[in-house]
mmCIF file of C-alpha atoms and ligand atoms in Angstrom:
data_model
loop_
_atom_site.group_PDB
_atom_site.id
_atom_site.type_symbol
_atom_site.label_atom_id
_atom_site.label_comp_id
_atom_site.label_asym_id
_atom_site.label_seq_id
_atom_site.Cartn_x
_atom_site.Cartn_y
_atom_site.Cartn_z
ATOM 1 C CA UNK H 1 150.181 182.152 -14.253
ATOM 2 C CA UNK H 2 151.070 182.517 -10.552
ATOM 3 C CA UNK H 3 147.974 181.434 -8.575
ATOM 4 C CA UNK H 4 149.210 179.793 -5.347
ATOM 5 C CA UNK H 5 146.450 181.104 -3.105
ATOM 6 C CA UNK H 6 143.692 179.372 -5.063
ATOM 7 C CA UNK H 7 144.564 176.024 -3.534
ATOM 8 C CA UNK H 8 146.152 176.933 -0.213
ATOM 9 C CA UNK H 9 144.607 175.775 3.061
ATOM 10 C CA UNK H 10 145.708 178.185 5.806
ATOM 11 C CA UNK H 11 143.999 176.041 8.450
ATOM 12 C CA UNK H 12 146.543 173.249 7.925
ATOM 13 C CA UNK H 13 147.839 172.384 11.417
ATOM 14 C CA UNK H 14 151.550 172.047 10.726
ATOM 15 C CA UNK H 15 152.401 173.643 7.376
ATOM 16 C CA UNK H 16 155.776 172.838 5.829
ATOM 17 C CA UNK H 17 157.614 176.123 5.298
ATOM 18 C CA UNK H 18 160.926 176.716 3.557
ATOM 19 C CA UNK H 19 162.772 179.644 5.156
ATOM 20 C CA UNK H 20 165.472 181.693 3.410
ATOM 21 C CA UNK H 21 167.683 184.220 5.220
ATOM 22 C CA UNK H 22 170.345 186.438 3.619
ATOM 23 C CA UNK H 23 170.133 189.705 5.576
ATOM 24 C CA UNK H 24 173.790 189.843 6.673
ATOM 25 C CA UNK H 25 176.739 187.477 6.241
ATOM 26 C CA UNK H 26 174.918 184.153 6.619
ATOM 27 C CA UNK H 27 173.305 182.398 3.648
ATOM 28 C CA UNK H 28 170.772 180.187 5.363
ATOM 29 C CA UNK H 29 167.881 177.922 4.411
ATOM 30 C CA UNK H 30 165.746 175.675 6.575
ATOM 31 C CA UNK H 31 162.567 173.635 6.475
ATOM 32 C CA UNK H 32 160.184 173.504 9.415
ATOM 33 C CA UNK H 33 156.921 171.659 9.821
ATOM 34 C CA UNK H 34 154.845 173.606 12.329
ATOM 35 C CA UNK H 35 157.348 173.989 15.164
ATOM 36 C CA UNK H 36 159.504 171.024 14.188
ATOM 37 C CA UNK H 37 162.824 171.711 12.458
ATOM 38 C CA UNK H 38 163.257 169.293 9.546
ATOM 39 C CA UNK H 39 166.525 170.808 8.297
ATOM 40 C CA UNK H 40 168.686 173.838 8.939
ATOM 41 C CA UNK H 41 171.579 174.845 6.666
ATOM 42 C CA UNK H 42 174.009 177.765 6.911
ATOM 43 C CA UNK H 43 176.900 178.899 4.738
ATOM 44 C CA UNK H 44 178.665 181.780 6.458
ATOM 45 C CA UNK H 45 181.057 184.338 5.024
ATOM 46 C CA UNK H 46 182.096 185.337 8.581
ATOM 47 C CA UNK H 47 185.619 183.950 8.202
ATOM 48 C CA UNK H 48 186.139 186.033 5.024
ATOM 49 C CA UNK H 49 184.556 189.101 6.687
ATOM 50 C CA UNK H 50 186.866 188.682 9.704
ATOM 51 C CA UNK H 51 189.825 189.445 7.407
ATOM 52 C CA UNK H 52 188.296 192.917 6.893
ATOM 53 C CA UNK H 53 187.345 193.497 10.552
ATOM 54 C CA UNK H 54 183.598 193.541 9.895
ATOM 55 C CA UNK H 55 180.937 192.762 7.316
ATOM 56 C CA UNK H 56 181.716 194.153 3.850
ATOM 57 C CA UNK H 57 178.262 194.383 2.185
ATOM 58 C CA UNK H 58 179.567 193.701 -1.325
ATOM 59 C CA UNK H 59 181.329 190.518 -0.212
ATOM 60 C CA UNK H 60 178.203 189.367 1.650
ATOM 61 C CA UNK H 61 176.061 189.836 -1.502
ATOM 62 C CA UNK H 62 178.535 187.940 -3.678
ATOM 63 C CA UNK H 63 178.744 185.007 -1.274
ATOM 64 C CA UNK H 64 174.917 184.852 -1.048
ATOM 65 C CA UNK H 65 174.684 184.794 -4.846
ATOM 66 C CA UNK H 66 177.163 181.920 -5.009
ATOM 67 C CA UNK H 67 175.591 179.927 -2.181
ATOM 68 C CA UNK H 68 171.833 180.483 -2.066
ATOM 69 C CA UNK H 69 170.719 177.820 -4.578
ATOM 70 C CA UNK H 70 172.990 175.145 -3.078
ATOM 71 C CA UNK H 71 171.962 175.926 0.496
ATOM 72 C CA UNK H 72 168.231 175.808 -0.397
ATOM 73 C CA UNK H 73 168.661 172.500 -2.257
ATOM 74 C CA UNK H 74 170.530 171.057 0.707
ATOM 75 C CA UNK H 75 167.807 172.171 3.139
ATOM 76 C CA UNK H 76 165.107 170.490 1.039
ATOM 77 C CA UNK H 77 167.121 167.311 0.587
ATOM 78 C CA UNK H 78 168.071 167.042 4.268
ATOM 79 C CA UNK H 79 164.458 167.636 5.312
ATOM 80 C CA UNK H 80 163.549 164.513 3.363
ATOM 81 C CA UNK H 81 160.821 166.305 1.416
ATOM 82 C CA UNK H 82 160.092 167.078 -2.226
ATOM 83 C CA UNK H 83 159.196 170.455 -3.779
ATOM 84 C CA UNK H 84 155.565 169.370 -3.835
ATOM 85 C CA UNK H 85 155.505 169.033 -0.022
ATOM 86 C CA UNK H 86 156.345 172.718 0.543
ATOM 87 C CA UNK H 87 153.331 174.790 1.670
ATOM 88 C CA UNK H 88 155.035 178.193 1.600
ATOM 89 C CA UNK H 89 158.311 179.995 0.895
ATOM 90 C CA UNK H 90 159.274 182.452 3.661
ATOM 91 C CA UNK H 91 162.061 184.938 3.087
ATOM 92 C CA UNK H 92 163.654 187.739 5.079
ATOM 93 C CA UNK H 93 162.809 190.954 3.218
ATOM 94 C CA UNK H 94 164.282 193.326 5.867
ATOM 95 C CA UNK H 95 165.906 194.765 7.780
ATOM 96 C CA UNK H 96 169.513 194.222 6.807
ATOM 97 C CA UNK H 97 172.050 194.908 4.084
ATOM 98 C CA UNK H 98 170.087 195.835 0.979
ATOM 99 C CA UNK H 99 172.208 193.952 -1.559
ATOM 100 C CA UNK H 100 172.338 190.884 0.666
ATOM 101 C CA UNK H 101 168.563 190.904 1.242
ATOM 102 C CA UNK H 102 167.907 191.291 -2.486
ATOM 103 C CA UNK H 103 169.648 187.997 -3.215
ATOM 104 C CA UNK H 104 167.318 186.081 -0.879
ATOM 105 C CA UNK H 105 164.183 187.976 -1.941
ATOM 106 C CA UNK H 106 164.892 187.506 -5.671
ATOM 107 C CA UNK H 107 165.656 183.830 -5.186
ATOM 108 C CA UNK H 108 162.528 183.232 -3.064
ATOM 109 C CA UNK H 109 160.315 185.045 -5.591
ATOM 110 C CA UNK H 110 161.670 182.993 -8.501
ATOM 111 C CA UNK H 111 161.424 179.770 -6.502
ATOM 112 C CA UNK H 112 157.850 180.456 -5.330
ATOM 113 C CA UNK H 113 156.802 181.519 -8.832
ATOM 114 C CA UNK H 114 158.314 178.476 -10.535
ATOM 115 C CA UNK H 115 156.657 176.078 -8.074
ATOM 116 C CA UNK H 116 153.436 178.111 -7.746
ATOM 117 C CA UNK H 117 153.867 178.277 -3.961
ATOM 118 C CA UNK H 118 152.751 181.129 -1.678
ATOM 119 C CA UNK H 119 155.438 183.670 -0.811
ATOM 120 C CA UNK H 120 155.728 184.946 2.765
ATOM 121 C CA UNK H 121 157.617 188.150 3.618
ATOM 122 C CA UNK H 122 159.367 187.833 6.970
ATOM 123 C CA UNK H 123 160.770 190.628 9.082
ATOM 124 C CA UNK H 124 164.167 189.483 10.390
ATOM 125 C CA UNK H 125 163.478 190.656 13.945
ATOM 126 C CA UNK H 126 160.135 188.854 13.997
ATOM 127 C CA UNK H 127 162.134 185.796 13.004
ATOM 128 C CA UNK H 128 164.345 186.237 16.078
ATOM 129 C CA UNK H 129 161.209 186.418 18.227
ATOM 130 C CA UNK H 130 159.688 183.323 16.553
ATOM 131 C CA UNK H 131 162.833 181.259 17.274
ATOM 132 C CA UNK H 132 161.388 180.579 20.747
ATOM 133 C CA UNK H 133 158.639 178.418 19.178
ATOM 134 C CA UNK H 134 161.109 176.088 17.454
ATOM 135 C CA UNK H 135 160.990 172.643 19.033
ATOM 136 C CA UNK H 136 158.888 174.126 21.824
ATOM 137 C CA UNK H 137 155.426 172.613 21.335
ATOM 138 C CA UNK H 138 153.898 173.952 24.560
ATOM 139 C CA UNK H 139 154.988 177.619 24.369
ATOM 140 C CA UNK H 140 151.879 179.794 24.299
ATOM 141 C CA UNK H 141 151.474 183.564 24.658
ATOM 142 C CA UNK H 142 151.122 185.649 26.701
ATOM 143 C CA UNK H 143 154.745 185.853 27.808
ATOM 144 C CA UNK H 144 157.492 188.440 28.160
ATOM 145 C CA UNK H 145 160.359 188.276 25.723
ATOM 146 C CA UNK H 146 163.794 189.860 25.695
ATOM 147 C CA UNK H 147 164.906 190.871 22.225
ATOM 148 C CA UNK H 148 168.655 191.477 22.094
ATOM 149 C CA UNK H 149 170.223 191.504 18.637
ATOM 150 C CA UNK H 150 172.887 193.590 16.925
ATOM 151 C CA UNK H 151 170.417 196.356 16.080
ATOM 152 C CA UNK H 152 167.681 196.108 18.697
ATOM 153 C CA UNK H 153 167.322 195.675 22.421
ATOM 154 C CA UNK H 154 163.840 195.668 23.883
ATOM 155 C CA UNK H 155 161.582 193.995 26.392
ATOM 156 C CA UNK H 156 158.293 192.974 24.789
ATOM 157 C CA UNK H 157 154.985 191.609 25.949
ATOM 158 C CA UNK H 158 153.830 188.953 23.481
ATOM 159 C CA UNK H 159 150.021 189.059 23.517
ATOM 160 C CA UNK H 160 149.714 186.493 20.750
ATOM 161 C CA UNK H 161 152.071 184.945 18.201
ATOM 162 C CA UNK H 162 151.752 188.109 16.124
ATOM 163 C CA UNK H 163 150.946 190.900 18.580
ATOM 164 C CA UNK H 164 153.540 192.584 20.728
ATOM 165 C CA UNK H 165 153.688 195.525 23.075
ATOM 166 C CA UNK H 166 156.974 197.323 23.733
ATOM 167 C CA UNK H 167 157.527 197.533 27.496
ATOM 168 C CA UNK H 168 160.953 199.105 27.213
ATOM 169 C CA UNK H 169 163.838 199.502 24.829
ATOM 170 C CA UNK H 170 167.297 200.959 24.526
ATOM 171 C CA UNK H 171 167.495 204.718 24.341
ATOM 172 C CA UNK H 172 170.698 204.606 22.298
ATOM 173 C CA UNK H 173 172.898 201.631 21.337
ATOM 174 C CA UNK H 174 171.650 198.043 21.143
ATOM 175 C CA UNK H 175 173.287 195.491 23.465
ATOM 176 C CA UNK H 176 174.988 193.707 20.549
ATOM 177 C CA UNK H 177 176.316 197.006 19.247
ATOM 178 C CA UNK H 178 177.842 197.714 22.685
ATOM 179 C CA UNK H 179 179.520 194.273 22.676
ATOM 180 C CA UNK H 180 180.910 194.956 19.190
ATOM 181 C CA UNK H 181 182.166 198.465 20.035
ATOM 182 C CA UNK H 182 183.822 197.401 23.291
ATOM 183 C CA UNK H 183 185.445 194.474 21.450
ATOM 184 C CA UNK H 184 186.991 196.955 19.018
ATOM 185 C CA UNK H 185 188.323 199.108 21.895
ATOM 186 C CA UNK H 186 189.916 195.992 23.395
ATOM 187 C CA UNK H 187 191.446 195.057 20.042
ATOM 188 C CA UNK H 188 189.378 191.878 19.767
ATOM 189 C CA UNK H 189 188.530 190.584 16.329
ATOM 190 C CA UNK H 190 185.167 190.507 14.557
ATOM 191 C CA UNK H 191 182.674 189.115 15.558
ATOM 192 C CA UNK H 192 182.868 191.167 18.752
ATOM 193 C CA UNK H 193 180.208 189.542 20.956
ATOM 194 C CA UNK H 194 181.541 185.982 20.979
ATOM 195 C CA UNK H 195 185.121 187.247 21.363
ATOM 196 C CA UNK H 196 184.207 189.385 24.392
ATOM 197 C CA UNK H 197 182.583 186.280 25.862
ATOM 198 C CA UNK H 198 185.734 184.217 25.253
ATOM 199 C CA UNK H 199 188.030 186.929 26.635
ATOM 200 C CA UNK H 200 185.795 187.413 29.706
ATOM 201 C CA UNK H 201 186.270 183.760 30.657
ATOM 202 C CA UNK H 202 189.902 184.491 31.575
ATOM 203 C CA UNK H 203 189.037 187.526 33.711
ATOM 204 C CA UNK H 204 187.152 188.663 36.796
ATOM 205 C CA UNK H 205 184.349 191.215 36.895
ATOM 206 C CA UNK H 206 186.277 193.428 39.331
ATOM 207 C CA UNK H 207 185.826 196.843 37.665
ATOM 208 C CA UNK H 208 182.748 198.826 38.536
ATOM 209 C CA UNK H 209 181.103 200.090 35.343
ATOM 210 C CA UNK H 210 177.684 201.728 35.462
ATOM 211 C CA UNK H 211 174.848 199.240 35.214
ATOM 212 C CA UNK H 212 172.598 201.751 33.492
ATOM 213 C CA UNK H 213 169.566 200.558 35.409
ATOM 214 C CA UNK H 214 168.041 204.016 35.179
ATOM 215 C CA UNK H 215 168.314 204.489 31.425
ATOM 216 C CA UNK H 216 165.242 206.723 31.439
ATOM 217 C CA UNK H 217 163.480 204.610 34.070
ATOM 218 C CA UNK H 218 160.932 201.833 33.668
ATOM 219 C CA UNK H 219 162.066 199.082 31.368
ATOM 220 C CA UNK H 220 164.231 201.267 29.152
ATOM 221 C CA UNK H 221 167.995 201.118 29.227
ATOM 222 C CA UNK H 222 170.976 202.928 27.811
ATOM 223 C CA UNK H 223 174.207 201.417 26.587
ATOM 224 C CA UNK H 224 176.129 204.446 25.411
ATOM 225 C CA UNK H 225 177.059 205.426 29.005
ATOM 226 C CA UNK H 226 178.437 201.951 29.685
ATOM 227 C CA UNK H 227 180.371 201.946 26.417
ATOM 228 C CA UNK H 228 181.848 205.392 27.196
ATOM 229 C CA UNK H 229 182.807 204.262 30.716
ATOM 230 C CA UNK H 230 184.730 201.304 29.256
ATOM 231 C CA UNK H 231 186.454 203.499 26.646
ATOM 232 C CA UNK H 232 187.401 206.072 29.321
ATOM 233 C CA UNK H 233 188.765 203.365 31.606
ATOM 234 C CA UNK H 234 191.020 201.947 28.872
ATOM 235 C CA UNK H 235 192.186 205.341 27.598
ATOM 236 C CA UNK H 236 192.952 206.653 31.095
ATOM 237 C CA UNK H 237 195.023 203.572 31.858
ATOM 238 C CA UNK H 238 196.855 203.901 28.523
ATOM 239 C CA UNK H 239 197.554 207.622 29.047
ATOM 240 C CA UNK H 240 198.988 206.931 32.499
ATOM 241 C CA UNK H 241 201.056 204.116 31.061
ATOM 242 C CA UNK H 242 199.395 201.681 33.459
ATOM 243 C CA UNK H 243 198.799 198.031 32.621
ATOM 244 C CA UNK H 244 195.260 196.731 32.666
ATOM 245 C CA UNK H 245 193.685 193.364 32.135
ATOM 246 C CA UNK H 246 191.613 193.148 28.947
ATOM 247 C CA UNK H 247 189.883 190.070 30.234
ATOM 248 C CA UNK H 248 188.867 191.847 33.469
ATOM 249 C CA UNK H 249 187.459 194.703 31.355
ATOM 250 C CA UNK H 250 185.590 192.220 29.121
ATOM 251 C CA UNK H 251 184.214 190.345 32.122
ATOM 252 C CA UNK H 252 183.155 193.529 33.958
ATOM 253 C CA UNK H 253 181.540 194.986 30.831
ATOM 254 C CA UNK H 254 179.694 191.727 30.106
ATOM 255 C CA UNK H 255 178.335 191.588 33.628
ATOM 256 C CA UNK H 256 177.158 195.217 33.555
ATOM 257 C CA UNK H 257 175.581 194.831 30.114
ATOM 258 C CA UNK H 258 173.782 191.581 30.903
ATOM 259 C CA UNK H 259 172.629 192.075 34.506
ATOM 260 C CA UNK H 260 170.441 195.005 33.545
ATOM 261 C CA UNK H 261 168.781 192.996 30.776
ATOM 262 C CA UNK H 262 168.004 190.062 33.017
ATOM 263 C CA UNK H 263 166.739 192.118 35.953
ATOM 264 C CA UNK H 264 164.476 194.353 33.882
ATOM 265 C CA UNK H 265 163.060 191.459 31.844
ATOM 266 C CA UNK H 266 162.097 189.521 34.956
ATOM 267 C CA UNK H 267 160.659 192.647 36.613
ATOM 268 C CA UNK H 268 158.535 193.152 33.490
ATOM 269 C CA UNK H 269 157.428 189.515 33.636
ATOM 270 C CA UNK H 270 156.299 189.997 37.234
ATOM 271 C CA UNK H 271 154.439 193.196 36.467
ATOM 272 C CA UNK H 272 152.649 191.585 33.531
ATOM 273 C CA UNK H 273 151.811 188.501 35.599
ATOM 274 C CA UNK H 274 153.134 186.027 33.030
ATOM 275 C CA UNK H 275 154.682 182.689 33.939
ATOM 276 C CA UNK H 276 157.013 182.400 30.952
ATOM 277 C CA UNK H 277 160.047 184.345 29.732
ATOM 278 C CA UNK H 278 161.596 183.894 26.280
ATOM 279 C CA UNK H 279 164.591 185.466 24.603
ATOM 280 C CA UNK H 280 165.786 186.039 21.047
ATOM 281 C CA UNK H 281 168.625 187.647 19.068
ATOM 282 C CA UNK H 282 172.377 187.154 18.775
ATOM 283 C CA UNK H 283 173.255 188.370 22.284
ATOM 284 C CA UNK H 284 171.044 185.563 23.661
ATOM 285 C CA UNK H 285 173.816 183.194 22.532
ATOM 286 C CA UNK H 286 175.950 184.674 25.334
ATOM 287 C CA UNK H 287 176.612 182.032 27.996
ATOM 288 C CA UNK H 288 176.733 184.491 30.904
ATOM 289 C CA UNK H 289 173.302 185.850 29.859
ATOM 290 C CA UNK H 290 171.880 182.345 29.433
ATOM 291 C CA UNK H 291 173.144 181.127 32.807
ATOM 292 C CA UNK H 292 172.006 184.269 34.552
ATOM 293 C CA UNK H 293 168.509 183.972 33.020
ATOM 294 C CA UNK H 294 168.318 180.287 33.979
ATOM 295 C CA UNK H 295 169.340 180.998 37.570
ATOM 296 C CA UNK H 296 167.102 183.999 38.091
ATOM 297 C CA UNK H 297 164.049 182.560 36.351
ATOM 298 C CA UNK H 298 164.324 179.570 38.668
ATOM 299 C CA UNK H 299 164.665 181.807 41.730
ATOM 300 C CA UNK H 300 161.742 184.013 40.746
ATOM 301 C CA UNK H 301 159.464 181.187 39.567
ATOM 302 C CA UNK H 302 159.417 181.746 35.778
ATOM 303 C CA UNK H 303 159.505 179.099 33.094
ATOM 304 C CA UNK H 304 162.303 180.002 30.677
ATOM 305 C CA UNK H 305 162.196 179.148 26.980
ATOM 306 C CA UNK H 306 165.741 179.571 25.784
ATOM 307 C CA UNK H 307 166.338 178.770 22.100
ATOM 308 C CA UNK H 308 169.513 176.838 21.349
ATOM 309 C CA UNK H 309 172.484 179.123 20.653
ATOM 310 C CA UNK H 310 172.386 178.513 16.903
ATOM 311 C CA UNK H 311 168.767 179.670 16.808
ATOM 312 C CA UNK H 312 169.636 182.902 18.665
ATOM 313 C CA UNK H 313 172.156 184.068 16.072
ATOM 314 C CA UNK H 314 171.057 184.445 12.445
ATOM 315 C CA UNK H 315 169.541 181.310 10.929
ATOM 316 C CA UNK H 316 166.737 180.360 8.559
ATOM 317 C CA UNK H 317 164.752 178.074 10.892
ATOM 318 C CA UNK H 318 163.560 181.174 12.765
ATOM 319 C CA UNK H 319 162.474 182.735 9.452
ATOM 320 C CA UNK H 320 160.509 179.593 8.622
ATOM 321 C CA UNK H 321 159.041 179.634 12.158
ATOM 322 C CA UNK H 322 157.718 183.181 11.637
ATOM 323 C CA UNK H 323 156.627 181.997 8.174
ATOM 324 C CA UNK H 324 154.385 179.409 9.854
ATOM 325 C CA UNK H 325 152.755 182.139 11.967
ATOM 326 C CA UNK H 326 152.165 184.401 8.947
ATOM 327 C CA UNK H 327 150.915 181.434 6.859
ATOM 328 C CA UNK H 328 148.249 180.667 9.443
ATOM 329 C CA UNK H 329 147.211 184.330 9.477
ATOM 330 C CA UNK H 330 146.952 184.251 5.674
ATOM 331 C CA UNK H 331 149.511 187.022 5.232
ATOM 332 C CA UNK H 332 151.120 186.422 1.866
ATOM 333 C CA UNK H 333 153.288 188.592 -0.322
ATOM 334 C CA UNK H 334 153.105 188.941 -4.081
ATOM 335 C CA UNK H 335 155.724 189.300 -6.793
ATOM 336 C CA UNK H 336 156.107 193.026 -6.049
ATOM 337 C CA UNK H 337 157.920 192.161 -2.794
ATOM 338 C CA UNK H 338 161.070 194.223 -2.388
ATOM 339 C CA UNK H 339 163.907 194.280 0.146
ATOM 340 C CA UNK H 340 164.003 196.946 2.864
ATOM 341 C CA UNK H 341 167.227 198.031 4.557
ATOM 342 C CA UNK H 342 165.641 199.450 7.684
ATOM 343 C CA UNK H 343 162.323 198.964 9.455
ATOM 344 C CA UNK H 344 161.449 200.774 12.699
ATOM 345 C CA UNK H 345 160.679 198.552 15.699
ATOM 346 C CA UNK H 346 157.074 199.796 15.863
ATOM 347 C CA UNK H 347 156.478 198.678 12.238
ATOM 348 C CA UNK H 348 158.257 195.427 12.982
ATOM 349 C CA UNK H 349 155.782 194.676 15.734
ATOM 350 C CA UNK H 350 152.662 195.316 13.632
ATOM 351 C CA UNK H 351 150.574 192.161 13.292
ATOM 352 C CA UNK H 352 151.700 191.247 9.786
ATOM 353 C CA UNK H 353 155.305 191.629 10.856
ATOM 354 C CA UNK H 354 155.972 193.356 7.573
ATOM 355 C CA UNK H 355 154.391 196.758 7.946
ATOM 356 C CA UNK H 356 152.981 196.036 4.485
ATOM 357 C CA UNK H 357 149.325 195.720 3.572
ATOM 358 C CA UNK H 358 147.861 192.256 4.005
ATOM 359 C CA UNK H 359 147.422 190.226 0.836
ATOM 360 C CA UNK H 360 144.933 187.556 1.726
ATOM 361 C CA UNK H 361 143.784 186.443 -1.685
ATOM 362 C CA UNK H 362 143.901 187.162 -5.331
ATOM 363 C CA UNK H 363 147.618 186.835 -6.050
ATOM 364 C CA UNK H 364 147.665 186.152 -9.788
HETATM 365 O O1 LIG M 1 170.766 188.706 16.052
HETATM 366 P P1 LIG M 1 172.088 188.815 15.411
HETATM 367 O O2 LIG M 1 172.775 187.556 14.989
HETATM 368 O O3 LIG M 1 172.019 189.767 14.176
HETATM 369 C C1 LIG M 1 171.163 190.854 14.149
HETATM 370 O O4 LIG M 1 170.009 190.635 13.727
HETATM 371 O O5 LIG M 1 171.580 191.934 14.572
HETATM 372 O O6 LIG M 1 172.969 189.596 16.438
HETATM 373 C C2 LIG M 1 174.270 189.927 16.198
HETATM 374 C C3 LIG M 1 174.809 190.522 17.470
HETATM 375 C C4 LIG M 1 176.203 191.071 17.288
HETATM 376 O O7 LIG M 1 176.261 192.348 17.848
HETATM 377 C C5 LIG M 1 177.049 190.062 18.030
HETATM 378 O O8 LIG M 1 178.226 190.615 18.568
HETATM 379 C C6 LIG M 1 176.097 189.613 19.133
HETATM 380 O O9 LIG M 1 174.855 189.530 18.506
HETATM 381 N N1 LIG M 1 176.491 188.305 19.664
HETATM 382 C C7 LIG M 1 176.888 188.120 20.926
HETATM 383 C C8 LIG M 1 177.245 186.744 21.022
HETATM 384 N N2 LIG M 1 177.017 186.148 19.817
HETATM 385 C C9 LIG M 1 176.544 187.128 18.987
HETATM 386 N N3 LIG M 1 177.020 188.973 21.948
HETATM 387 C C10 LIG M 1 177.476 188.482 23.113
HETATM 388 N N4 LIG M 1 177.843 187.193 23.292
HETATM 389 C C11 LIG M 1 177.739 186.289 22.269
HETATM 390 N N5 LIG M 1 178.109 185.030 22.466
HETATM 391 ZN ZN1 LIG M 2 169.728 188.771 13.400
#
């Protein structure tokens, strides 16, 4: 019989949570104790996916199936713990590639069932937001956070560890999506974001692309105009048979895309009267964004909590970190947990982080 909640103490100060993440092309597992990372393992299929110019869902699922058990075992071993020490098993149930998610969800369910441990359903985006707490013992809401991943770009007010208010968001493409699309136009390989960053290092931001500050006003922004401006610039040059510098285009695009994020996030921080800014999501691994945030937070008097680059891109420590938050709230899943390919941002930001009914007790 599966009865994990009969013995669980949700008031435990620093629960030990195993996190499992398989939403895209990274098979990841990690163990955290409260906010301390005990281990963090990743097996990526990115190099295989690069041969196809992007993520092939079927390949991602197959690699997860091959890797998940080994990666989880490694995370437990490297954390220096035994199965008995684990207080909860947190797994990304959405959003992401359905087949890929199903591998992690099925594994986590079987693992939790076999060990009679509580199962915690984690929303991938909430994981990105919870990355800020990793190894950051003093971070305490309220603060303003910039979420910039492949699928979402938004400025949020974190009222508590589990309550968020959307202050602004993209009206069209996400920032990461814009990086990926512009990379394709410039003939840069997958993954687009890091390759734009690399290419931009050789160039100068000497082309004036729209900064999209208006984007509907307030703290919203729009990336499709910027993307179109870059495409038009390249096509016009090509049609006229004129040479142009890819690295100057990459550098100018990067500056336009990032400056708006930084300025609006800090403006939102000022309006909300917070003293701390955090950031999460793959685009937060961008060095120009990180340096710009560091510089401007210093100038404008904000404390900046900037997760290490590897905790901005997909990883399982962030899933375990959100698992800790949900554990303390007593939000557990049962064996009916299923994967979800897409979850709207408003559902994502609901207090359970799952948009699913709370299961506080009685899981049998
Ligand atoms: O958060 P993430 O790893 O996955 C999602 O949950 O979406 O974000 C992936 C996105 C991709 O669009 C990728 O190009 C972008 O983050 N990205 C970057 C960098 N590293 C990853 N964008 C700009 N500069 C980077 N260094
Ligand atoms: Zn992600």
